[in-house]
Coordinates of C-alpha atoms and ligand atoms in Angstrom, one line a residue:
M1463 CA -8.7 8.2 26.0
P1464 CA -11.2 10.8 27.2
Q1465 CA -13.8 12.0 24.6
L1466 CA -13.3 15.4 23.1
Q1467 CA -16.0 18.0 23.8
T1468 CA -17.7 19.7 20.8
D1469 CA -15.7 22.9 21.1
E1470 CA -12.5 20.9 21.3
I1471 CA -13.5 19.0 18.1
A1472 CA -14.2 22.2 16.3
T1473 CA -10.8 23.6 17.3
A1474 CA -9.0 20.4 16.3
L1475 CA -10.9 20.4 13.0
R1476 CA -9.9 24.0 12.2
A1477 CA -6.3 23.3 13.1
A1478 CA -6.0 20.1 11.1
Y1479 CA -7.9 21.3 8.0
P1480 CA -7.8 25.1 7.6
E1481 CA -8.9 24.8 4.0
L1482 CA -12.3 23.5 5.0
G1483 CA -13.8 27.0 4.9
A1484 CA -13.7 27.1 1.1
V1485 CA -15.1 23.6 0.9
R1486 CA -18.1 24.5 3.1
E1487 CA -19.0 27.4 0.8
A1488 CA -19.0 25.0 -2.2
A1489 CA -21.7 22.9 -0.6
G1490 CA -24.2 25.6 -1.5
G1491 CA -26.2 25.0 1.6
A1492 CA -26.6 21.3 1.2
P1493 CA -25.7 19.3 4.4
L1494 CA -22.0 18.5 4.3
Y1495 CA -20.1 16.1 6.5
L1496 CA -16.6 14.9 7.1
V1497 CA -16.7 11.1 7.4
G1498 CA -14.5 8.0 7.6
G1499 CA -10.9 8.0 8.5
A1500 CA -10.6 11.8 8.9
V1501 CA -13.2 11.9 11.7
R1502 CA -11.8 8.8 13.3
D1503 CA -8.2 10.1 13.3
L1504 CA -9.3 13.5 14.5
L1505 CA -11.1 11.9 17.5
L1506 CA -8.0 9.8 18.1
G1507 CA -5.9 13.0 18.1
R1508 CA -4.0 11.7 15.1
G1509 CA -4.0 14.9 13.0
R1510 CA -4.4 15.1 9.3
A1511 CA -5.8 12.3 7.1
E1512 CA -7.2 12.1 3.6
L1513 CA -10.4 14.1 3.5
D1514 CA -13.6 12.2 2.8
L1515 CA -16.7 14.4 2.5
V1516 CA -20.3 13.4 2.1
I1517 CA -22.9 15.8 0.8
V1518 CA -26.6 15.1 1.0
G1519 CA -26.9 16.6 -2.4
D1520 CA -24.9 16.6 -5.7
A1521 CA -21.3 15.8 -5.2
A1522 CA -20.4 16.5 -8.8
A1523 CA -22.0 20.0 -8.7
M1524 CA -20.1 20.7 -5.5
A1525 CA -16.8 19.6 -7.1
A1526 CA -17.5 21.9 -10.0
R1527 CA -18.1 24.8 -7.6
L1528 CA -14.7 24.1 -6.1
G1529 CA -13.4 25.0 -9.5
A1530 CA -11.7 21.6 -9.8
E1531 CA -11.8 19.2 -12.6
P1532 CA -13.7 16.3 -11.0
V1533 CA -12.8 12.8 -11.7
E1534 CA -16.2 11.3 -11.6
H1535 CA -17.0 7.8 -10.7
E1536 CA -20.6 7.6 -12.1
R1537 CA -21.3 4.4 -10.4
F1538 CA -20.8 5.8 -6.9
A1539 CA -21.5 9.5 -7.6
T1540 CA -18.2 10.6 -6.2
A1541 CA -15.7 13.2 -7.2
K1542 CA -12.1 13.7 -6.4
V1543 CA -10.8 17.2 -6.2
Q1544 CA -7.5 18.9 -5.4
L1545 CA -7.6 21.9 -3.2
D1546 CA -4.3 23.6 -2.2
G1547 CA -2.5 20.3 -2.8
L1548 CA -4.9 18.4 -0.6
E1549 CA -6.9 15.6 -2.1
I1550 CA -10.5 15.6 -1.2
D1551 CA -13.1 12.9 -2.0
V1552 CA -16.6 14.3 -2.2
A1553 CA -19.4 11.7 -2.3
T1554 CA -23.1 12.0 -2.6
A1555 CA -24.7 10.3 0.5
R1556 CA -25.8 6.8 -0.6
T1557 CA -27.0 3.5 0.5
E1558 CA -25.7 0.2 -0.8
R1559 CA -27.4 -3.2 -1.4
Y1560 CA -25.5 -6.4 -2.1
E1561 CA -27.2 -8.7 -4.7
H1562 CA -25.0 -11.6 -3.6
P1563 CA -22.0 -12.2 -1.3
G1564 CA -19.0 -10.3 -2.5
A1565 CA -20.9 -8.4 -5.3
L1566 CA -20.2 -4.8 -6.1
P1567 CA -23.1 -3.0 -4.4
D1568 CA -26.2 -1.5 -6.0
V1569 CA -26.1 2.1 -5.0
A1570 CA -28.9 4.6 -4.4
P1571 CA -28.8 8.1 -3.1
A1572 CA -29.5 8.4 0.6
E1573 CA -31.8 11.0 2.1
T1574 CA -29.8 11.3 5.4
I1575 CA -26.3 11.1 6.6
E1576 CA -27.4 8.3 9.0
A1577 CA -28.4 6.1 6.1
D1578 CA -25.0 6.6 4.5
L1579 CA -23.2 5.8 7.7
G1580 CA -25.1 2.5 7.8
R1581 CA -23.3 1.1 4.8
R1582 CA -19.8 1.4 6.4
D1583 CA -17.4 -1.2 7.6
F1584 CA -16.8 -0.5 11.3
T1585 CA -18.4 1.7 13.9
I1586 CA -15.2 3.7 14.3
N1587 CA -15.4 4.6 10.6
A1588 CA -19.1 5.3 10.7
I1589 CA -19.0 8.7 12.5
A1590 CA -19.9 11.9 10.6
L1591 CA -18.9 15.4 11.6
P1592 CA -21.2 18.2 10.3
L1593 CA -19.3 21.0 8.6
Q1594 CA -22.1 23.5 9.1
G1595 CA -23.3 24.5 12.5
E1596 CA -22.1 22.7 15.6
A1597 CA -19.3 20.2 15.3
E1598 CA -21.3 17.6 17.2
P1599 CA -20.4 14.1 15.9
I1600 CA -23.3 12.1 14.4
D1601 CA -22.6 8.6 15.7
P1602 CA -25.5 6.3 15.4
H1603 CA -23.5 3.2 15.9
D1604 CA -21.6 4.3 19.0
G1605 CA -18.3 4.4 17.2
R1606 CA -16.9 6.9 19.8
A1607 CA -17.4 4.4 22.6
D1608 CA -15.6 1.7 20.5
L1609 CA -12.8 4.2 19.7
E1610 CA -12.4 4.7 23.5
A1611 CA -12.5 1.0 24.2
G1612 CA -10.2 0.1 21.3
L1613 CA -12.7 -2.2 19.6
L1614 CA -13.5 -3.0 16.0
R1615 CA -17.2 -3.7 15.6
M1616 CA -19.1 -4.5 12.5
L1617 CA -22.3 -2.7 11.9
H1618 CA -24.5 -5.7 11.2
E1619 CA -24.0 -9.4 11.1
R1620 CA -24.0 -9.8 7.3
S1621 CA -21.2 -7.2 6.9
F1622 CA -18.4 -9.6 5.9
V1623 CA -20.7 -11.7 3.8
D1624 CA -21.7 -8.7 1.8
D1625 CA -18.1 -7.5 1.4
P1626 CA -15.3 -9.8 2.6
T1627 CA -12.7 -7.1 1.9
R1628 CA -13.8 -5.7 5.2
A1629 CA -12.2 -8.6 7.0
L1630 CA -8.9 -7.6 5.4
R1631 CA -9.5 -4.0 6.3
A1632 CA -10.1 -5.2 9.9
A1633 CA -6.5 -6.5 10.0
R1634 CA -5.3 -3.1 8.8
Y1635 CA -7.1 -1.1 11.5
A1636 CA -6.4 -3.7 14.3
S1637 CA -2.7 -3.7 13.6
R1638 CA -2.5 0.1 13.1
F1639 CA -4.3 1.1 16.2
G1640 CA -3.7 -2.0 18.3
F1641 CA -7.5 -2.6 18.5
E1642 CA -9.2 -5.8 19.4
L1643 CA -12.2 -7.4 17.6
E1644 CA -15.4 -7.2 19.5
P1645 CA -16.5 -10.8 20.1
E1646 CA -19.4 -11.1 17.6
T1647 CA -17.2 -9.4 15.0
A1648 CA -14.5 -11.9 15.6
E1649 CA -16.9 -14.7 15.1
A1650 CA -18.1 -13.3 11.9
I1651 CA -14.6 -12.7 10.6
R1652 CA -13.6 -16.2 11.2
V1653 CA -16.2 -17.6 8.9
T1654 CA -15.6 -15.0 6.1
D1655 CA -15.2 -16.4 2.7
L1656 CA -12.6 -14.4 0.8
D1657 CA -13.3 -16.4 -2.3
T1658 CA -16.5 -14.5 -3.1
I1659 CA -14.3 -11.6 -4.3
S1660 CA -11.9 -11.5 -7.1
A1661 CA -8.2 -12.1 -6.6
E1662 CA -7.5 -8.6 -7.8
R1663 CA -9.7 -7.0 -5.1
R1664 CA -8.1 -9.2 -2.4
R1665 CA -4.7 -8.2 -3.6
T1666 CA -5.5 -4.5 -3.6
E1667 CA -6.7 -4.7 -0.1
L1668 CA -3.8 -6.9 1.0
L1669 CA -1.3 -4.4 -0.5
R1670 CA -3.0 -1.7 1.6
L1671 CA -2.3 -3.8 4.6
A1672 CA 1.3 -4.4 3.5
A1673 CA 1.9 -0.7 3.2
E1674 CA 1.1 -0.2 7.0
P1675 CA 4.0 0.3 9.4
E1676 CA 2.6 -2.7 11.4
A1677 CA 2.0 -4.9 8.4
P1678 CA 3.7 -8.0 9.9
R1679 CA 1.3 -7.9 12.8
G1680 CA -1.6 -7.4 10.4
F1681 CA -0.7 -10.5 8.5
E1682 CA -0.3 -12.4 11.7
L1683 CA -3.9 -11.4 12.7
L1684 CA -5.3 -12.6 9.4
A1685 CA -3.6 -16.0 10.0
E1686 CA -5.0 -16.1 13.5
W1687 CA -8.5 -15.4 12.1
G1688 CA -8.0 -18.3 9.7
L1689 CA -8.2 -16.1 6.6
V1690 CA -4.7 -16.7 5.2
E1691 CA -1.8 -19.1 5.4
L1692 CA 1.5 -17.5 6.2
R1693 CA 4.5 -18.3 4.1
G1694 CA 6.7 -20.6 6.3
G1695 CA 4.0 -20.5 9.0
D1696 CA 4.9 -17.2 10.6
V1697 CA 5.8 -13.6 9.9
V1698 CA 9.5 -13.8 10.7
L1699 CA 10.4 -13.2 7.1
A1700 CA 8.0 -10.3 6.8
A1701 CA 9.4 -8.7 9.9
R1702 CA 12.9 -9.1 8.6
V1703 CA 11.9 -7.5 5.3
A1704 CA 10.3 -4.6 7.2
E1705 CA 13.5 -4.1 9.1
L1706 CA 15.7 -4.4 6.0
L1707 CA 13.6 -1.8 4.1
G1708 CA 14.2 0.5 7.0
S1709 CA 18.0 0.3 6.5
R1710 CA 19.9 2.9 4.4
L1711 CA 21.1 0.4 1.9
W1712 CA 17.8 -1.3 1.2
Q1713 CA 15.2 1.4 1.8
D1714 CA 14.6 2.1 -1.9
A1715 CA 15.3 -1.3 -3.2
A1716 CA 11.7 -2.4 -3.8
R1717 CA 8.2 -1.3 -3.2
R1718 CA 7.5 -2.0 0.5
D1719 CA 4.0 -3.2 0.0
R1720 CA 4.9 -5.7 -2.7
A1721 CA 7.9 -7.0 -0.7
L1722 CA 6.0 -7.4 2.5
L1723 CA 3.1 -9.1 0.8
A1724 CA 5.4 -11.5 -0.9
A1725 CA 7.3 -12.1 2.4
A1726 CA 4.1 -12.8 4.3
L1727 CA 1.9 -14.7 1.9
G1728 CA 3.8 -15.2 -1.3
P1729 CA 4.8 -18.7 -2.4
E1730 CA 8.4 -19.5 -2.1
G1731 CA 10.0 -18.5 -5.4
A1732 CA 13.2 -17.9 -7.1
E1733 CA 14.6 -15.8 -4.3
V1734 CA 15.2 -19.0 -2.4
D1735 CA 17.7 -20.1 -5.0
L1736 CA 19.3 -16.7 -4.9
A1737 CA 19.6 -16.9 -1.1
A1738 CA 21.3 -20.2 -1.3
A1739 CA 23.8 -19.1 -3.9
N1740 CA 27.3 -18.1 -2.9
P1741 CA 28.9 -16.3 -5.8
Q1742 CA 32.7 -16.2 -5.5
K1743 CA 33.3 -13.2 -7.7
P1744 CA 31.5 -9.9 -8.1
S1745 CA 30.8 -10.6 -11.8
L1746 CA 29.0 -13.8 -10.8
A1747 CA 27.0 -11.9 -8.2
V1748 CA 26.0 -9.4 -10.8
E1749 CA 25.1 -12.1 -13.2
L1750 CA 22.9 -13.7 -10.6
A1751 CA 21.2 -10.6 -9.2
G1752 CA 21.3 -8.3 -12.2
R1753 CA 18.0 -9.1 -13.9
R1754 CA 16.0 -10.1 -10.8
D1755 CA 12.8 -8.5 -9.7
P1756 CA 13.6 -6.0 -6.9
V1757 CA 11.2 -7.9 -4.5
E1758 CA 13.2 -11.1 -5.1
L1759 CA 16.4 -9.3 -4.1
V1760 CA 14.9 -8.0 -0.9
L1761 CA 13.5 -11.4 0.0
A1762 CA 16.7 -13.2 -0.8
R1763 CA 18.6 -10.8 1.5
A1764 CA 16.1 -11.2 4.2
L1765 CA 16.6 -15.0 3.8
G1766 CA 20.3 -14.6 4.5
A1767 CA 22.1 -13.7 1.2
E1768 CA 24.6 -11.2 2.8
W1769 CA 26.5 -10.8 -0.5
L1770 CA 23.6 -8.9 -1.8
D1771 CA 24.6 -6.0 0.4
R1772 CA 27.8 -5.5 -1.7
Y1773 CA 25.8 -5.9 -4.8
M1774 CA 23.5 -3.1 -3.7
D1775 CA 26.2 -0.9 -2.4
E1776 CA 28.9 -1.3 -5.1
W1777 CA 28.6 -3.8 -7.8
R1778 CA 25.3 -3.0 -9.4
A1779 CA 26.6 0.5 -10.1
V1780 CA 29.8 -0.5 -11.8
A1781 CA 29.9 0.7 -15.4
L1782 CA 32.4 0.9 -18.1
E1783 CA 34.1 4.1 -19.2
I1784 CA 33.9 2.9 -22.8
D1785 CA 30.9 2.1 -24.9
G1786 CA 30.0 0.4 -28.2
G1787 CA 31.0 3.5 -30.2
D1788 CA 34.6 3.1 -29.0
L1789 CA 34.7 -0.4 -30.3
L1790 CA 33.3 0.7 -33.7
D1791 CA 35.9 3.4 -33.9
A1792 CA 38.6 0.9 -33.2
G1793 CA 37.4 -1.2 -36.2
V1794 CA 35.1 -3.8 -34.7
P1795 CA 32.2 -4.3 -37.1
Q1796 CA 28.6 -3.7 -36.0
G1797 CA 27.2 -6.9 -34.5
H1798 CA 27.3 -9.3 -31.6
A1799 CA 31.0 -9.0 -31.1
I1800 CA 30.6 -5.5 -29.7
G1801 CA 28.2 -6.8 -27.0
R1802 CA 30.6 -9.6 -26.2
G1803 CA 33.6 -7.3 -26.0
L1804 CA 31.8 -4.9 -23.6
K1805 CA 30.5 -7.8 -21.5
E1806 CA 34.0 -9.3 -21.0
A1807 CA 35.4 -5.9 -20.1
L1808 CA 32.7 -5.4 -17.5
I1809 CA 33.3 -8.8 -16.0
R1810 CA 37.0 -8.2 -15.7
K1811 CA 36.4 -4.7 -14.3
L1812 CA 34.0 -6.0 -11.7
D1813 CA 36.4 -8.7 -10.6
G1814 CA 39.2 -6.1 -10.3
D1815 CA 41.4 -7.5 -13.1
I1816 CA 41.5 -4.3 -15.0
S1817 CA 40.8 -0.6 -14.4
G1818 CA 40.8 2.6 -16.5
R1819 CA 39.7 3.3 -20.0
K1820 CA 42.8 2.0 -21.7
Q1821 CA 42.6 -1.5 -20.2
E1822 CA 38.8 -1.6 -20.8
L1823 CA 39.3 -1.0 -24.4
E1824 CA 42.1 -3.6 -24.7
T1825 CA 40.1 -6.2 -23.0
A1826 CA 36.9 -5.5 -25.0
L1827 CA 38.9 -5.5 -28.3
A1828 CA 40.6 -8.7 -27.5
A1829 CA 37.3 -10.4 -26.6
A1830 CA 35.6 -9.0 -29.7
R1831 CA 38.3 -10.3 -32.0
W1832 CA 38.5 -13.6 -30.2
S1833 CA 34.8 -14.0 -30.7
G1834 CA 35.3 -13.8 -34.4
G1835 CA 34.6 -10.1 -34.9
E1836 CA 31.5 -10.9 -36.9
Ligands
ATP535 P1 -7.1 5.0 6.0 O1 -6.8 5.8 7.2 O2 -6.4 3.8 5.9 O3 -7.1 5.8 4.7 P2 -9.9 5.2 5.8 O4 -10.9 4.8 6.9 O5 -9.9 6.6 5.3 O6 -8.6 4.6 6.2 P3 -10.7 4.4 3.1 O7 -10.4 3.0 2.5 O8 -10.1 5.6 2.5 O9 -10.3 4.2 4.6 O10 -12.3 4.5 3.2 C1 -12.9 5.6 3.7 C2 -14.2 5.3 4.4 O11 -15.1 4.6 3.6 C3 -13.9 4.3 5.6 O12 -13.6 5.0 6.8 C4 -15.2 3.6 5.7 O13 -16.2 4.3 6.4 C5 -15.7 3.5 4.2 N1 -15.4 2.3 3.6 C6 -14.3 2.1 2.8 N2 -14.3 0.8 2.3 C7 -15.4 0.2 2.8 C8 -16.0 -1.1 2.7 N3 -15.4 -2.0 1.9 N4 -17.1 -1.3 3.3 C9 -17.7 -0.4 4.0 N5 -17.2 0.9 4.2 C10 -16.1 1.2 3.6

């Protein structure tokens, strides 16, 4: 991948983010930079990404000048603004210091963009593009060379000790871009202790990995690096889940990130029972599947429960034409009998024993009376 020249970068920037003109104005003369994934993706020729801006100045004042209601995160002096539907993160340039491994960092304003870049995770994410003057990348850690070589390189040797979420982020970038770990980075990742961060932070980062198109590969990498144990010892189930969620029938069945995370790392759960079941009637299938978490259904299908296809396609949508009001009108008193009557009618309808409003009502009334009509 040949490196882009400055004028090519400026052209690509204008094409990808025409709204940057207004943003530039709002900086009020303070140095303003595009940073992070947007720069990386621009240099990779990947087009638009979320916009992360850093101002060596006051991010909140800039957000206010953009006329947006900023959502301020005091701790990190950042503001989120919407501009023409585009979400922009504006942050005050800052440095970070980690009191202990895995701590949330102590933050201080930085005097230069270079100092801000020094707190970042990988060289490919530590490039800034000035939005005033020449679009000449500021690249103190040689991120462009690593982009060209397809390498993920940490900025300093304590990087993963300070913030172990970076090891999880590495799997995200390595799987997305097909990049390798630079050898010293690989060594540091292998001794990363994920236990110094909370389970919630780990899960948030793992869900971001699980949302990636190449998530199964990402989980495989984490296992190769010794950071996680894969469910069943491989990512076969995760790959099957990814494929399943790409199919018409299953695409909206569950949140992809949750399903892939469970398939890759989750403990074996109730979906194994579901996968082993072999319901002989539609009503039994609905009884088994009806109240399950959507992720369980997806996993059970990926584990081989083919009957779930018909559940998804037909049975789960089966509904009665009658409701409780019809039974009340027919003289069934308020109470459990109504529920029982409707349930019996639904079972018989699902199993093809009855059809139409009249038969539904007869079946429901018979069941309600039989159950005592209380
Ligand atoms: P994506 O393309 O997945 O959105 P991104 O690079 O934009 O990736 P974000 O998580 O949005 O990722 O973070 C934006 C930038 O902030 C990163 O590019 C990186 O420079 C920096 N960053 C984010 N998280 C960390 C971290 N834990 N440690 C150091 N730098 C980080």
